[in-house]
Short mmCIF file of C-alpha atoms in Angstrom, two decimals:
data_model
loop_
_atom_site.label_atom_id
_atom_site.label_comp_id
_atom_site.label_asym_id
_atom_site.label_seq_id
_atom_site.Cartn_x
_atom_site.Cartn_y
_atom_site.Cartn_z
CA UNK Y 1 166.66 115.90 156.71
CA UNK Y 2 164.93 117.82 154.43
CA UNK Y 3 160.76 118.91 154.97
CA UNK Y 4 158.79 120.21 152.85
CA UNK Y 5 159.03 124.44 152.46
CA UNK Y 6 156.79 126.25 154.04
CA UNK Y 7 156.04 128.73 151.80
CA UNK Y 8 155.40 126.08 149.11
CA UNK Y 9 152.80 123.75 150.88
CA UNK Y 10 151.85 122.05 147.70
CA UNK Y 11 155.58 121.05 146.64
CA UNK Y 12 156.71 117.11 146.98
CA UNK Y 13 158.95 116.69 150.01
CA UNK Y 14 162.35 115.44 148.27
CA UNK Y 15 165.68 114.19 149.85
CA UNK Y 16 168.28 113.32 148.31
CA UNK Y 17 170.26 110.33 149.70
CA UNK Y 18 173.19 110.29 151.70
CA UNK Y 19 177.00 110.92 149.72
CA UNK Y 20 178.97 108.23 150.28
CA UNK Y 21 182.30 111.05 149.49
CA UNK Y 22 182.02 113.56 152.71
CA UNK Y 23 181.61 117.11 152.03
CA UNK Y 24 184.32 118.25 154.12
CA UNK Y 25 187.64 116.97 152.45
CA UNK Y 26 189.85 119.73 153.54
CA UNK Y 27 193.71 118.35 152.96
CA UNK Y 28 194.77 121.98 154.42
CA UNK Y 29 191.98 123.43 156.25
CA UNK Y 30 193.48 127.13 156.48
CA UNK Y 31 193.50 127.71 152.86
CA UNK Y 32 190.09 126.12 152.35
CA UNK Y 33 188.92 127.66 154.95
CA UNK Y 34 190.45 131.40 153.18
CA UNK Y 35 189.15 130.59 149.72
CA UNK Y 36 185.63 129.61 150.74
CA UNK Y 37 185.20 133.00 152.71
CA UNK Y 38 186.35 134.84 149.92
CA UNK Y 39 183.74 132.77 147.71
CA UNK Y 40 181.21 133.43 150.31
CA UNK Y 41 181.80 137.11 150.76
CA UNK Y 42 183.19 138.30 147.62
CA UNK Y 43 182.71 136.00 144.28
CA UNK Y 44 179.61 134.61 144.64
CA UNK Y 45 177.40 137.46 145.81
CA UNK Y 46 179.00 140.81 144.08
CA UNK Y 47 179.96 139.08 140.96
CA UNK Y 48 178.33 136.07 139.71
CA UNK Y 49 174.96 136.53 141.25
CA UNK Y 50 175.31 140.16 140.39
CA UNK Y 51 175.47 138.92 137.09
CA UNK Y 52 172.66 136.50 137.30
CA UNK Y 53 170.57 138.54 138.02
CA UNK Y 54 170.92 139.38 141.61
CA UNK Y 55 170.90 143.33 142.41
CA UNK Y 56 170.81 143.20 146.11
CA UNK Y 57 172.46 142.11 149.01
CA UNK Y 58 172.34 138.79 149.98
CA UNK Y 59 173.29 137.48 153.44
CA UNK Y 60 176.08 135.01 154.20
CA UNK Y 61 173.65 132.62 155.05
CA UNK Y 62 172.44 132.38 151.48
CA UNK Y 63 176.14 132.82 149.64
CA UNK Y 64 176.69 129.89 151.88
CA UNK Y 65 174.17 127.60 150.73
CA UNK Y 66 174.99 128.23 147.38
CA UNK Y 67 178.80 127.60 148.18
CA UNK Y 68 178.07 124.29 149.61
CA UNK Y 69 175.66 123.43 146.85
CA UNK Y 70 178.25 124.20 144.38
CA UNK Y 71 181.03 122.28 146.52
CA UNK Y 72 178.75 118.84 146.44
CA UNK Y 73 178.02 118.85 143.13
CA UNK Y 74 181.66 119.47 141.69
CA UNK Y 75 182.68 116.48 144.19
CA UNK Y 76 179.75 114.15 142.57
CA UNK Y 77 181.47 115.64 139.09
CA UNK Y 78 184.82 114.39 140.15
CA UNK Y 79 183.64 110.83 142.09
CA UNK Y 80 181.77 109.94 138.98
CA UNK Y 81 184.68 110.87 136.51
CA UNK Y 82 187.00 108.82 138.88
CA UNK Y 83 184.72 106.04 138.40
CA UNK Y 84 184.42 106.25 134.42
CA UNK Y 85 188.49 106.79 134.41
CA UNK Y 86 188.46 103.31 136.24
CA UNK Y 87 186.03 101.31 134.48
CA UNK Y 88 187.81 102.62 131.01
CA UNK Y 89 191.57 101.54 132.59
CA UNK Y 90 192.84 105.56 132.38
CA UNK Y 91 195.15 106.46 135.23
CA UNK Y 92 193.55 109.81 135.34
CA UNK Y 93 190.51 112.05 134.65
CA UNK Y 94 190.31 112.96 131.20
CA UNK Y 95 187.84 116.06 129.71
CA UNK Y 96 185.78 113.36 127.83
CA UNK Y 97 184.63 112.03 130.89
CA UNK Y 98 183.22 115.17 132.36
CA UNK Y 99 181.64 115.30 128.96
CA UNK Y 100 179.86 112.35 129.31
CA UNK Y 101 178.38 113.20 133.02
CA UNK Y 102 176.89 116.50 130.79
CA UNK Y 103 176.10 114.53 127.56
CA UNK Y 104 172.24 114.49 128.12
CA UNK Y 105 171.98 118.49 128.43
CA UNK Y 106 172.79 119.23 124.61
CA UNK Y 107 173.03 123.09 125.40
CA UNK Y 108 175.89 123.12 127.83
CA UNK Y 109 177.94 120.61 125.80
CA UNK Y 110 177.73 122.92 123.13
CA UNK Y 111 178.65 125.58 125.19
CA UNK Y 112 181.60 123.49 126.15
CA UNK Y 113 182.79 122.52 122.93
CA UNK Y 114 182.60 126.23 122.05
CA UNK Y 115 184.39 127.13 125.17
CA UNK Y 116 187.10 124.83 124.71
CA UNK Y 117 187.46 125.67 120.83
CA UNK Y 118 188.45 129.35 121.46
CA UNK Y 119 190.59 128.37 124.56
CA UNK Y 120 192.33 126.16 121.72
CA UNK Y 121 192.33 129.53 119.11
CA UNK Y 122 193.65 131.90 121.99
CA UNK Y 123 196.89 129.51 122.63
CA UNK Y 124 197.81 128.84 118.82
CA UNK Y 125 197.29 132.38 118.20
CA UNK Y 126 199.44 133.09 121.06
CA UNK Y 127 202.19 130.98 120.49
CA UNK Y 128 201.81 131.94 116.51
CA UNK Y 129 202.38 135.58 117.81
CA UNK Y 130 205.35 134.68 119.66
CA UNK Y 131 206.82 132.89 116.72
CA UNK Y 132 206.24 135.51 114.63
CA UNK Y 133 207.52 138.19 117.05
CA UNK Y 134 210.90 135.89 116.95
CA UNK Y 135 211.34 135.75 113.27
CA UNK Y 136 210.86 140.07 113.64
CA UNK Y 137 213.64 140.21 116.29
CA UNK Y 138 215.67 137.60 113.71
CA UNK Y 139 214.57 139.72 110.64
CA UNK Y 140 217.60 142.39 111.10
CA UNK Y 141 218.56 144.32 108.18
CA UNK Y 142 215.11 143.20 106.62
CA UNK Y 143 213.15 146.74 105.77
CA UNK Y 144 209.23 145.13 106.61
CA UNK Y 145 210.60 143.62 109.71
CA UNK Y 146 210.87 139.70 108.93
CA UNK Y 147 207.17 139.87 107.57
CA UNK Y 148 206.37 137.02 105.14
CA UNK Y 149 206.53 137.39 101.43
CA UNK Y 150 204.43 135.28 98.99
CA UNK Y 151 206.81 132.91 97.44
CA UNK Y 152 210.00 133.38 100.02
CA UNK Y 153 208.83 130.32 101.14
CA UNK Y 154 207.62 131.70 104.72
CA UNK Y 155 204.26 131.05 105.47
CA UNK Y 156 201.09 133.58 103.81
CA UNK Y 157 198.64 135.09 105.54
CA UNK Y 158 196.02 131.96 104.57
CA UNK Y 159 198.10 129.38 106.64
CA UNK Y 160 198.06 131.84 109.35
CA UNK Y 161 194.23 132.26 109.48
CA UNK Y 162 193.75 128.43 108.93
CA UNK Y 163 195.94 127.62 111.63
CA UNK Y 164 193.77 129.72 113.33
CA UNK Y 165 190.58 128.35 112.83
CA UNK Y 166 188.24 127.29 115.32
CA UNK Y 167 188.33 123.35 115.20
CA UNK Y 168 185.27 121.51 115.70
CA UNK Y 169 185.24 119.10 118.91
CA UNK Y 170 184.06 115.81 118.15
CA UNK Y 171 182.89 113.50 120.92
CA UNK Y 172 183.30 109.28 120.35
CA UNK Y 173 179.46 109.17 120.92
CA UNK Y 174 178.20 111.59 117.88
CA UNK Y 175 177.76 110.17 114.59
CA UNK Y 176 180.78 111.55 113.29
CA UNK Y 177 182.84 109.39 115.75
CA UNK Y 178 181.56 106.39 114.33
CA UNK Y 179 183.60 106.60 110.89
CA UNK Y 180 187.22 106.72 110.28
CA UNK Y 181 187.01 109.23 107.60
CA UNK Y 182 184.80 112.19 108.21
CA UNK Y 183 183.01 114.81 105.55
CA UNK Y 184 184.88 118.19 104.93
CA UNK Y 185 183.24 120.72 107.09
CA UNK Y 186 181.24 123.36 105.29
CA UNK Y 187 181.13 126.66 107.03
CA UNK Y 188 177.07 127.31 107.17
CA UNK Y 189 176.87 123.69 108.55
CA UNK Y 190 175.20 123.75 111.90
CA UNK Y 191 174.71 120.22 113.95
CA UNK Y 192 171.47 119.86 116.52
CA UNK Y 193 173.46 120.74 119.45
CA UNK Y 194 174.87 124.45 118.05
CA UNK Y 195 171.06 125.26 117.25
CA UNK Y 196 170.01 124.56 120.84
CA UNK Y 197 173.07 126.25 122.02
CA UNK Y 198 172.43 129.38 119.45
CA UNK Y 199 168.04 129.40 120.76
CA UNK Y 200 169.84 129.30 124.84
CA UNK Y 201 172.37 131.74 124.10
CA UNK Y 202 170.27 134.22 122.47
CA UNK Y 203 167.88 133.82 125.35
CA UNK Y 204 170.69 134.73 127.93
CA UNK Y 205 171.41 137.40 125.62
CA UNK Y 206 167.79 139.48 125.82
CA UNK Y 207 167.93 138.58 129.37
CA UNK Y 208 171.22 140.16 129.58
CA UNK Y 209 169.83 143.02 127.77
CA UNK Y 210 166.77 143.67 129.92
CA UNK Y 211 169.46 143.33 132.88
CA UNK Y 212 171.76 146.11 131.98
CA UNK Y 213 169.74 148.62 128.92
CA UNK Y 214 169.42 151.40 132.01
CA UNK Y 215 172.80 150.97 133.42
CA UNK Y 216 175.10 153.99 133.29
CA UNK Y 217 178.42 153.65 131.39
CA UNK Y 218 180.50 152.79 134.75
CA UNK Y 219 177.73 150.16 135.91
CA UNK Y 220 178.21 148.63 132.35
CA UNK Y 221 181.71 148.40 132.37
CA UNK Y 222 181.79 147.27 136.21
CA UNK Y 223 178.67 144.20 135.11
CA UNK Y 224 181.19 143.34 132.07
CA UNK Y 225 184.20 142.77 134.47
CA UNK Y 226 181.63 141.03 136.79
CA UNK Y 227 181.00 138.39 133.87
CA UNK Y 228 184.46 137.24 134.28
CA UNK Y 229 184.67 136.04 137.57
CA UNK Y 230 185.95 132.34 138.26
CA UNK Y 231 186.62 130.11 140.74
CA UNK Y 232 189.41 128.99 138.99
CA UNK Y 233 191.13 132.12 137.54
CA UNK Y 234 194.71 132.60 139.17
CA UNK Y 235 192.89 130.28 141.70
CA UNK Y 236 194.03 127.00 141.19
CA UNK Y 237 196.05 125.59 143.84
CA UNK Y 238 192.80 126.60 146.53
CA UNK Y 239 190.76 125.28 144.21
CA UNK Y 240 192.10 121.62 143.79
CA UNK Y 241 192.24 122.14 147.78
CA UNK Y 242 188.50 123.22 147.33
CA UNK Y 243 187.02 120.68 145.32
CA UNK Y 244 189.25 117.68 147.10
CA UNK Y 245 191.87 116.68 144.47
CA UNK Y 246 193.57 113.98 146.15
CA UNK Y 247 190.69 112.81 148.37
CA UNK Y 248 188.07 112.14 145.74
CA UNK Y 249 190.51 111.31 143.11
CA UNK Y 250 194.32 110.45 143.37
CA UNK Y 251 194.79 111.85 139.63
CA UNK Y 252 196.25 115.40 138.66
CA UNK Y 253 193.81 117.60 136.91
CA UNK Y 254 195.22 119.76 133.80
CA UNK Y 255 194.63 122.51 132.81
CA UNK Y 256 191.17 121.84 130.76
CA UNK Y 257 189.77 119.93 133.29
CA UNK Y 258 190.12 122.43 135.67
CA UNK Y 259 188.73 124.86 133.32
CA UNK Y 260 186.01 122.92 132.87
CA UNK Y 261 185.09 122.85 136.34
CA UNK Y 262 185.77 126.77 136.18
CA UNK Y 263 183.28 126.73 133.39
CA UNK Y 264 180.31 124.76 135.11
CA UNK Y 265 180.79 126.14 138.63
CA UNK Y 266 179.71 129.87 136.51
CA UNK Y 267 176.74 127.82 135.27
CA UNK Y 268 175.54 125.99 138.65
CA UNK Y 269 175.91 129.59 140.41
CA UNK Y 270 174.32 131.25 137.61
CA UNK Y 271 171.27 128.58 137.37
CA UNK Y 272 170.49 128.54 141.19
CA UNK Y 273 170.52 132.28 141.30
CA UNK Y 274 168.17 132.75 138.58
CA UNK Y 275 165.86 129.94 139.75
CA UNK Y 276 165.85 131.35 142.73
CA UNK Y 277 164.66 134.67 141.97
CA UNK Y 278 161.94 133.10 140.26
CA UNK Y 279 160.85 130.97 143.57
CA UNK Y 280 161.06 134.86 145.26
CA UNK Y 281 158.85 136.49 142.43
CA UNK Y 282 156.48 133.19 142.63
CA UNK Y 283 156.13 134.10 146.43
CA UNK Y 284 156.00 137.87 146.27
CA UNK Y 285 153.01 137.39 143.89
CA UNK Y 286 151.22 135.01 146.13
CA UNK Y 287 151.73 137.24 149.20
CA UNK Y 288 150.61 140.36 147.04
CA UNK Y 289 147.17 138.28 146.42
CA UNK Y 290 146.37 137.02 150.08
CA UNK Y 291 147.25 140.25 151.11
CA UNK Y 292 150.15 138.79 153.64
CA UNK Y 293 153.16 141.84 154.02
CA UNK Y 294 156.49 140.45 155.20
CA UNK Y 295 157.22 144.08 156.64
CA UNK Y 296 156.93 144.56 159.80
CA UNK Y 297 154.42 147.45 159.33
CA UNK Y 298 150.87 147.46 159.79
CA UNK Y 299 149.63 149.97 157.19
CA UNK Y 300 147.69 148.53 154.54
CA UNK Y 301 150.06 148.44 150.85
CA UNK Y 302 148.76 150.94 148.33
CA UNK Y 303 148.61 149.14 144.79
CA UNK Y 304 150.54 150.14 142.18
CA UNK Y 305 150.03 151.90 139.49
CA UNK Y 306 150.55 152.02 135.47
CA UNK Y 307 152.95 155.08 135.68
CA UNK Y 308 153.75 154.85 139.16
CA UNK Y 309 157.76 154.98 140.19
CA UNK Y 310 159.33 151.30 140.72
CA UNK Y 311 159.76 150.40 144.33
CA UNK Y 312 162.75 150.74 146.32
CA UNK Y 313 164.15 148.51 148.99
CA UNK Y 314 163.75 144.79 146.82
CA UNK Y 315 164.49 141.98 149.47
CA UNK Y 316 167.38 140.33 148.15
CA UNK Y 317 166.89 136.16 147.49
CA UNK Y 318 167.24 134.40 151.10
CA UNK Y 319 168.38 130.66 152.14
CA UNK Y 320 164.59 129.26 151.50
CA UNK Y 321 164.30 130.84 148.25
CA UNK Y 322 167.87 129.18 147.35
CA UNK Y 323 166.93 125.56 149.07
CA UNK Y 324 163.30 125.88 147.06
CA UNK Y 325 165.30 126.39 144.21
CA UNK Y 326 167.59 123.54 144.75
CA UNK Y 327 164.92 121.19 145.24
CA UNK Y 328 163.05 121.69 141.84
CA UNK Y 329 166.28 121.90 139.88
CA UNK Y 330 167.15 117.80 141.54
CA UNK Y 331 163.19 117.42 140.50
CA UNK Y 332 163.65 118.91 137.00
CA UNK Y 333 167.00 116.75 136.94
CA UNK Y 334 165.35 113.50 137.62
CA UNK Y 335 162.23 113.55 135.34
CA UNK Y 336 160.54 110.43 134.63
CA UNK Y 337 162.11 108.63 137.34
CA UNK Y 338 160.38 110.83 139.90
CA UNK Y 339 156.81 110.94 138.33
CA UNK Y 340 157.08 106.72 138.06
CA UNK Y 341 158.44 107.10 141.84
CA UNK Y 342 155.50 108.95 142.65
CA UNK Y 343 153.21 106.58 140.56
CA UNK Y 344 154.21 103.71 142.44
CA UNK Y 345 154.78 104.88 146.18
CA UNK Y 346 152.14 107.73 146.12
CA UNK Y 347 152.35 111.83 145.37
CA UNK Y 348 153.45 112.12 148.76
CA UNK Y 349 155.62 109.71 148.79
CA UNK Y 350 159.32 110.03 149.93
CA UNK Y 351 161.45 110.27 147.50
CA UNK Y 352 165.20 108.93 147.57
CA UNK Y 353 167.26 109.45 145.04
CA UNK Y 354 171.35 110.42 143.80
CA UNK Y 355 172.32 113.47 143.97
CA UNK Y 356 171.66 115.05 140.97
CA UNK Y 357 173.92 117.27 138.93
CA UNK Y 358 171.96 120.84 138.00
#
């Protein structure tokens, strides 16, 4: 049962309602069990909240949460694509059914689509590369190697580049879906979703910026290789295991999908972290103003000054900050429902609600 925080008196108490799908689903508990202390002690806390923003240490306590957070809402992902896959007579999950569960956050779909598109470029121009590497080996006696020739009747250097082109996803509930024959695609054309993708992204990008403009080269290069980190990469049989292929769903995933759930699984890390060290900052300032020193020491803080060195010895984020954080992203998630929730039943009201995805 969740209570209110204590360090945010003020905050609605909110609990989500019971799952009907069990958090622990593991089909073999020794390689769960393996995977989730490497997420716990390794992934999460060196390299994606590293990346998020995250410079300190934070306990196993709090890489736990996080894990477990991150474990419920990829099985609410997978029960509610099960269900859609049902209801539309598919025999398994398909990616435009974990694009519907995300439809309403424009960003991320974008994101996604963009994701996907250059997952799509890397292959062709992978298996364009091999091709081309065969008709080399084939070539012989041919002095430029088996390279094309305009009018040998091999194909020019515009086929190749056109072939690989980013293609443009297009989902059966945008406008473009609802026409059999679409308008040629101009290359300065822009829909509503790329613009709020472009405003986000550039967003993450200053933030990114601020994050690493003092870093050294080494800490650059080691925050760059940090970015990369998956659950999913070279990962995949633990992390069917993981996420409870077989137990929520009976269906196979593919590749995309579970690239996809690589893909969000960065994103839910990434968002808690950074809402979390907001909840900290949020706290450190109100401590700073009352006057109230977590340290155990008894001598008064000196103030800072303008050109005064930053302080050493940051707390890292800990399991409250990460639960506070929690809680307002399922409050942010549900929106109107929760202000007409507290309209009717009261501000203080107990709130029940699904869990919501963040």
């Amino acid at each position: 049962m969740l209570t209110r925080n204590k360090a945010f008196p003020n905050g609605p108490i909110f609990k989500p309602a019971k799952q009907s799908v069990p958090v622990e689903l593991d089909s073999n508990e020794d390689d769960v069990k393996s995977f989730r202390n490497e997420l716990i002690e390794y992934i999460i806390p060196t390299q994606m909240m590293f990346v998020s923003g995250e410079t300190g240490d934070p306990s196993a306590e709090t890489t736990g949460i996080i894990e477990d957070i991150v474990r419920q809402q990829v099985i609410e992902i997978l029960t509610q694509c099960n269900e859609l896959a049902i209801r539309g007579g598919n025999r398994a999950i398909q990616t435009i059914h974990l694009f519907f569960i995300i439809r309403n956050d424009k960003a991320k779909t974008a994101r996604l689509k963009t994701f996907l598109s250059w997952k799509d470029v890397r292959k062709t121009a992978k298996d364009s590369t091999e091709e081309k590497g065969a008709d080399a080996d084939i070539g012989g006696d041919d002095p430029i190697g088996g390279a094309d020739i305009a009018g040998s009747g091999g194909p020019i250097v515009g086929d190749t580049v056109k072939r690989n082109k980013r293609a443009k996803i297009t989902l059966p509930w945008d406008v473009q879906g609802y026409f059999s024959e679409q308008v040629p695609e101009r290359e300065d054309e822009e829909d509503e979703d790329e613009e709020e993708m472009t405003t986000a992204s550039l967003q993450r990008l200053k933030t990114a910026d601020e994050r690493t403009k003092d870093m050294s080269r080494d800490d650059y290069i080691h925050w760059s290789e940090c970015r990369q980190a998956s659950f999913t990469f070279r990962k995949g049989k633990r992390f069917r295991e993981w996420a409870g292929f077989g137990i929520v769903t009976d269906s196979r995933p593919n590749d995309d999908i579970i690239d996809i759930l690589g893909f969000l699984t960065f994103e839910m890390v990434q968002t808690l972290t950074e809402e979390a060290l907001r909840v900290k900052a949020e706290e450190d300032i109100s401590k700073n103003k009352s006057g109230v020193d977590s340290s155990p020491s008894l001598k008064r803080k000196r103030e800072t000054g303008l050109f005064d060195h930053p302080e050493e010895g940051r707390t890292p984020v800990g399991p409250t900050h990460v639960r506070e954080a929690f809680r307002r992203l399922q409050e942010k998630a549900l929106g109107p429902k929760l202000k007409i929730a507290k309209l009717i039943n009261g501000n203080r009201a107990l709130v029940r609600s699904k869990l919501q995805l963040i």
